[in-house]
mmCIF file of C-alpha atoms in Angstrom:
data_model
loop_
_atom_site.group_PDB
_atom_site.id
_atom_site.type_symbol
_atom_site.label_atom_id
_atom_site.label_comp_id
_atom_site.label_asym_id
_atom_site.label_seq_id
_atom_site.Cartn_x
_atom_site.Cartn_y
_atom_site.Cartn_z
ATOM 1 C CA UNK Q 146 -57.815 161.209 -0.012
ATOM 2 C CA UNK Q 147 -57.478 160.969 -3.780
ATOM 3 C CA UNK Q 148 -55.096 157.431 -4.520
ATOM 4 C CA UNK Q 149 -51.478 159.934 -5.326
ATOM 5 C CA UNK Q 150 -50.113 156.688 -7.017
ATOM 6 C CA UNK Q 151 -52.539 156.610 -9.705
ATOM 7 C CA UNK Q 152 -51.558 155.684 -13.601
ATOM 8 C CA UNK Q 153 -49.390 158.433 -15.756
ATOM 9 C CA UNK Q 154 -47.740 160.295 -11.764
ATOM 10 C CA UNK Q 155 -43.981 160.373 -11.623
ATOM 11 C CA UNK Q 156 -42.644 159.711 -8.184
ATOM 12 C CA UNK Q 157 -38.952 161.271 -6.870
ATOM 13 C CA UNK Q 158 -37.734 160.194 -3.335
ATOM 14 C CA UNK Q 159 -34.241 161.483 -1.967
ATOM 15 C CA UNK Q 160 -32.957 159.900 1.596
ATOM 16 C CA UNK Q 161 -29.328 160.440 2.757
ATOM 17 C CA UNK Q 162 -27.528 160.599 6.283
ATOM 18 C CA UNK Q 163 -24.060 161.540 7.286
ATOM 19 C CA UNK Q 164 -21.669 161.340 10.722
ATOM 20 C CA UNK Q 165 -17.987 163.090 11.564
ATOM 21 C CA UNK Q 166 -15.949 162.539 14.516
ATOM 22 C CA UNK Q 167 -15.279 165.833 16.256
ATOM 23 C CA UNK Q 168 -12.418 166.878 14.664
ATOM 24 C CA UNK Q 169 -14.076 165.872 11.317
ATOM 25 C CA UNK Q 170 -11.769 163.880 10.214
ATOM 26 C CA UNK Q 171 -13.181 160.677 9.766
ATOM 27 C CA UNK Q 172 -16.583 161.416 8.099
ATOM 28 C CA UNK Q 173 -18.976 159.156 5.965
ATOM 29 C CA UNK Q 174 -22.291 159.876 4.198
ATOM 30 C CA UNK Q 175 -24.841 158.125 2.505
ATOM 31 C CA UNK Q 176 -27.948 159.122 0.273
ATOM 32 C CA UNK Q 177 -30.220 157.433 -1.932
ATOM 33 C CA UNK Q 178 -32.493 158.925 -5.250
ATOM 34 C CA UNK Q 179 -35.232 157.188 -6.736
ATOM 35 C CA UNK Q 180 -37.077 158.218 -9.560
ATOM 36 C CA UNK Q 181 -40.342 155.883 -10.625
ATOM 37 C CA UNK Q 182 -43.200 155.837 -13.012
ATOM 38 C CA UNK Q 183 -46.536 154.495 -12.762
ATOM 39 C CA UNK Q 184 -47.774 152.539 -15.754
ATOM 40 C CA UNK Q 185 -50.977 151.066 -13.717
ATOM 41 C CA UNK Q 186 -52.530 152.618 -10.615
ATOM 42 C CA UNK Q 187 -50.481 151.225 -8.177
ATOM 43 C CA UNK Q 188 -47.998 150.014 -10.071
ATOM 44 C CA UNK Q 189 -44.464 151.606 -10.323
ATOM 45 C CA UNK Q 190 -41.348 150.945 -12.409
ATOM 46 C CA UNK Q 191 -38.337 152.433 -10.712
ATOM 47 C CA UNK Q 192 -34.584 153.233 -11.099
ATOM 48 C CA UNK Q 193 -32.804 153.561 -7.788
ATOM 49 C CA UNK Q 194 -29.301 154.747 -6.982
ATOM 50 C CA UNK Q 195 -26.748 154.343 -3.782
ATOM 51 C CA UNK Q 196 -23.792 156.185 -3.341
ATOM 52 C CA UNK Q 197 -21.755 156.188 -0.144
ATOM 53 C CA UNK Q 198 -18.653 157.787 0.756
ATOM 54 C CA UNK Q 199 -16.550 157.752 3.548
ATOM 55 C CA UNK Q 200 -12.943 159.222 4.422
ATOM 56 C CA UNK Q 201 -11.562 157.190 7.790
ATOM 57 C CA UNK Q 202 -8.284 157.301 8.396
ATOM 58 C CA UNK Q 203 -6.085 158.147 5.640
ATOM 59 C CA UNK Q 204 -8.561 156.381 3.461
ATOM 60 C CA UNK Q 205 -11.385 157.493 1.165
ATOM 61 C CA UNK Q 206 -13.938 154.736 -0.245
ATOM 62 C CA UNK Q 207 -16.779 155.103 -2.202
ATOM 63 C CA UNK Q 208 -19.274 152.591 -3.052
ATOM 64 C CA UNK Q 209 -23.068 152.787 -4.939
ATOM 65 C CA UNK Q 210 -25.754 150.472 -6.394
ATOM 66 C CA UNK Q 211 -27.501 150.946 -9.444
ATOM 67 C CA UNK Q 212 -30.745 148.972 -9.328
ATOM 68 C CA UNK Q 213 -33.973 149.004 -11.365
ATOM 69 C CA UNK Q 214 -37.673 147.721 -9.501
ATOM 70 C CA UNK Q 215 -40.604 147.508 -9.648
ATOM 71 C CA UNK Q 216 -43.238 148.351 -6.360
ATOM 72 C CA UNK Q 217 -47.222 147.872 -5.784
ATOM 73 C CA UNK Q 218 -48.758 150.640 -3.694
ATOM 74 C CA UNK Q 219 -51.495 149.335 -1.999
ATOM 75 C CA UNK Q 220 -54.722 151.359 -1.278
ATOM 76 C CA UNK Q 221 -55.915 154.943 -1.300
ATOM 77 C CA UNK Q 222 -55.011 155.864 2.615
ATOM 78 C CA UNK Q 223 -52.833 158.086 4.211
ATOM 79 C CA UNK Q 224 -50.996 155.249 4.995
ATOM 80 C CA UNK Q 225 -49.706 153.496 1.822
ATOM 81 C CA UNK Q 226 -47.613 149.730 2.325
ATOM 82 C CA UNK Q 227 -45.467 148.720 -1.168
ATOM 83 C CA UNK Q 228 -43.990 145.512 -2.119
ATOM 84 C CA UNK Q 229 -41.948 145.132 -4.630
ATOM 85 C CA UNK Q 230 -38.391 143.728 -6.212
ATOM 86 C CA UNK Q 231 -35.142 144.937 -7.533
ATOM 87 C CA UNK Q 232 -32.756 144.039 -9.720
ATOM 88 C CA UNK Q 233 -29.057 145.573 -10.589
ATOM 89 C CA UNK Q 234 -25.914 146.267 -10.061
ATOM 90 C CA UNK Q 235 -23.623 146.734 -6.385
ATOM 91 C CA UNK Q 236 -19.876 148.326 -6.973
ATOM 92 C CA UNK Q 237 -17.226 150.628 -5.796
ATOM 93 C CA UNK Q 238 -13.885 150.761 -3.105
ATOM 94 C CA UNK Q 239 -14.507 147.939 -0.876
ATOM 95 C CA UNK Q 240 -16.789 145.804 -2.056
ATOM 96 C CA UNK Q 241 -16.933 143.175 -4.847
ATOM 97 C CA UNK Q 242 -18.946 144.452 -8.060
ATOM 98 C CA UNK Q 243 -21.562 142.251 -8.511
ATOM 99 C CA UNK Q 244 -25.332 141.630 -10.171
ATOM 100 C CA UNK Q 245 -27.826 142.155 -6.755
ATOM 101 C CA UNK Q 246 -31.037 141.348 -6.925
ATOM 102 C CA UNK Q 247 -34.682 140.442 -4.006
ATOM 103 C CA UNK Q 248 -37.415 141.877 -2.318
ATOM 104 C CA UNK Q 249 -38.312 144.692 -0.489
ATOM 105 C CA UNK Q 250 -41.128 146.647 1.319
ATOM 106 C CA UNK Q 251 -41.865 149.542 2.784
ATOM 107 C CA UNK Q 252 -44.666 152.060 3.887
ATOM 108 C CA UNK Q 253 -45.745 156.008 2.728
ATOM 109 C CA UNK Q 254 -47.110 158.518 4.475
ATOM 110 C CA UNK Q 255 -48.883 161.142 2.721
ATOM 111 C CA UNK Q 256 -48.097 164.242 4.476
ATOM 112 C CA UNK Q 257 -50.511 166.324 1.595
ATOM 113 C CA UNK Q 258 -51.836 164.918 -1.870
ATOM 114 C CA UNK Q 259 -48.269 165.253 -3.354
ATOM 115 C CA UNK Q 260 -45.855 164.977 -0.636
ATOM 116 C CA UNK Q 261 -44.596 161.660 1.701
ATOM 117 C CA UNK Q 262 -42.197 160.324 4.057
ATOM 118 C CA UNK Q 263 -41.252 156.960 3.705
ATOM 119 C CA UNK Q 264 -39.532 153.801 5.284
ATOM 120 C CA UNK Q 265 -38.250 150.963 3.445
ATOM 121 C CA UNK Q 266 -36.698 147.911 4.277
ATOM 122 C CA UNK Q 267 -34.742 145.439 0.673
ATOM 123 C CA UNK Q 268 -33.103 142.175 0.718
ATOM 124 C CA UNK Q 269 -30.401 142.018 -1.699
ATOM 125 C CA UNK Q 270 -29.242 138.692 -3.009
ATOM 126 C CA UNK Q 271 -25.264 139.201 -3.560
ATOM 127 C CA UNK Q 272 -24.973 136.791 -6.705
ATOM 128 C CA UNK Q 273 -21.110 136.840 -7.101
ATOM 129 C CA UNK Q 274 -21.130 134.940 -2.894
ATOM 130 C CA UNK Q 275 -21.900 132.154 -1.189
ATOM 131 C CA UNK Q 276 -26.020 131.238 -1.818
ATOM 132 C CA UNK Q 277 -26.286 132.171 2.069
ATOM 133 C CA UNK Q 278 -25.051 135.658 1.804
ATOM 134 C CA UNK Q 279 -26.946 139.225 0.918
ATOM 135 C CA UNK Q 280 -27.248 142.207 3.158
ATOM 136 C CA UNK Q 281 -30.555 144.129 4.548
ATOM 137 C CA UNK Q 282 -30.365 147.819 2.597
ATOM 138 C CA UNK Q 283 -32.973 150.246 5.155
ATOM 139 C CA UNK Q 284 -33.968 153.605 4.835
ATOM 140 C CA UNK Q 285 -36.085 156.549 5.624
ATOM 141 C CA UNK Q 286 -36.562 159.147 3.012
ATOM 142 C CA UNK Q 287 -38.907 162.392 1.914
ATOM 143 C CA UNK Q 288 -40.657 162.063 -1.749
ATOM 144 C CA UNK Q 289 -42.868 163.467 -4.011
ATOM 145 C CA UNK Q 290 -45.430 162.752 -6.459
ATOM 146 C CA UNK Q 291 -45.851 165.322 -9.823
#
């Protein structure tokens, strides 16, 4: 298989997820868009952004992250691991705004030359806490390369 995260391709992923109690009155969702550029083969620049919602109980909170990266795709396989970091910015309801920042990883599959599935696992450093504190951000997601 041709390497799909070669110099000059634009890459798009969209993940989201949702739940409702019966009635569906307490209801939350979640979804994620990234949109990257690769200026080397193999190497992306990205701009990600979070936004989660929820309505519980007489209450409606919403929340996002704004965060800028940058991954290494590694190899030419069906298979294809990343690494990377991100930097930027966590706000919203419940939650203090604050500069984020720290690793994360993940792994493609290439379903056809243009189109994956992915998994992804970040560490964010929260930099407005404690030095011990930051939060695991995980996903699974459908993308695209064009």
């Amino acid at each position: 298989m041709e390497n799909p995260f070669k110099q000059g391709v634009w890459d798009f992923s969209i993940a989201g997820s949702g739940s409702s109690d019966e009635s569906f009155d307490n209801t939350g969702f979640s979804t994620s868009f990234n949109l990257g550029y690769l200026f080397l083969d193999g190497l992306e620049g990205n701009i990600r952004q979070d936004i989660t919602y929820s309505d519980v109980e007489d209450s409606d909170d919403f929340s996002g992250s704004t965060r800028f990266g940058v991954d290494y795709h590694f190899g030419n396989w069906r298979f294809v691991p990343f690494v990377g970091a991100t930097f930027g910015f966590l706000y919203g309801d419940n939650v203090e705004d604050q500069f984020i920042a720290g690793p994360e990883g993940g792994l493609k599959y290439m379903l056809n030359p243009t189109t994956y599935v992915y998994g992804q696992v970040e560490y964010q450093i929260l930099f407005d806490d404690d030095d011990d504190d930051g939060r695991f951000v995980y996903g699974v997601g459908l993308g695209l390369t064009f």
